[in-house]
């Protein structure tokens, strides 16, 4: 009798194990355990204010920034603030250089004073060249965003019989990068606002046209859904 009871309990345990493992066709699968859920402890309910912020989309441009280092630091700051790299795009453009119509390096104080008197008499604006210690003293008559434009200004002055002038490059053309965050929700904008001493400085602009387009699209979608 006792032996039969032991065998019966063994068979029952095997059947229960088979049921839970899904070995028996049609058996219900066990409910996943909480400890098998991904980041279950991080789940939380959003209040109404957070829901409203999530629904508000904005477009923001950071930059333009010159050089690789500011762009690298800007990307690191966004990542540290919790704004994923998928939220922004990099746009690089070739920036213009700066060329000047300038005098030659003036050999003496007397030469400089005569040049200044000549330009004043002709009402030609000029200013001292800043920086470039090896070119001092030099006067700058105009600045241009291309070498060709500066050369055209020099040719014009030459035709007017002004001598002792040249084209001087003040800044080489440099590429600039702008970070475009086209669809930021209100919570992401708050994270952006909280970044202290951002690498882009005050170069932050709203992409009003795209932001308005997003809002109009969302409104149209809401109206379409309401009419169904």
PDB file of N, CA, C and O in Angstrom, residues 14 59 106 158 176 219:
ATOM      1  N   UNK A  14       5.736  14.234 -11.702  1.00  0.00           N
ATOM      2  CA  UNK A  14       6.200  14.249 -13.088  1.00  0.00           C
ATOM      3  C   UNK A  14       5.187  14.957 -13.984  1.00  0.00           C
ATOM      4  O   UNK A  14       5.540  15.752 -14.858  1.00  0.00           O
ATOM      5  N   UNK A  59      11.962  72.106 -32.879  1.00  0.00           N
ATOM      6  CA  UNK A  59      13.152  71.907 -33.714  1.00  0.00           C
ATOM      7  C   UNK A  59      14.202  72.916 -33.265  1.00  0.00           C
ATOM      8  O   UNK A  59      13.920  74.113 -33.157  1.00  0.00           O
ATOM      9  N   UNK A 106      53.903  99.191 -43.946  1.00  0.00           N
ATOM     10  CA  UNK A 106      54.440 100.554 -44.092  1.00  0.00           C
ATOM     11  C   UNK A 106      55.799 100.679 -43.410  1.00  0.00           C
ATOM     12  O   UNK A 106      55.950 100.316 -42.233  1.00  0.00           O
ATOM     13  N   UNK A 158      43.530 100.414 -58.135  1.00  0.00           N
ATOM     14  CA  UNK A 158      44.668 100.609 -59.042  1.00  0.00           C
ATOM     15  C   UNK A 158      44.271 101.498 -60.212  1.00  0.00           C
ATOM     16  O   UNK A 158      45.042 102.377 -60.644  1.00  0.00           O
ATOM     17  N   UNK A 176      32.089  74.526 -41.219  1.00  0.00           N
ATOM     18  CA  UNK A 176      31.339  74.670 -39.976  1.00  0.00           C
ATOM     19  C   UNK A 176      30.316  73.550 -39.880  1.00  0.00           C
ATOM     20  O   UNK A 176      29.837  73.024 -40.896  1.00  0.00           O
ATOM     21  N   UNK A 219      -1.592  68.282 -35.951  1.00  0.00           N
ATOM     22  CA  UNK A 219      -2.958  68.756 -35.850  1.00  0.00           C
ATOM     23  C   UNK A 219      -3.835  68.166 -36.929  1.00  0.00           C
ATOM     24  O   UNK A 219      -4.983  67.787 -36.711  1.00  0.00           O
TER      25      UNK A 219
END
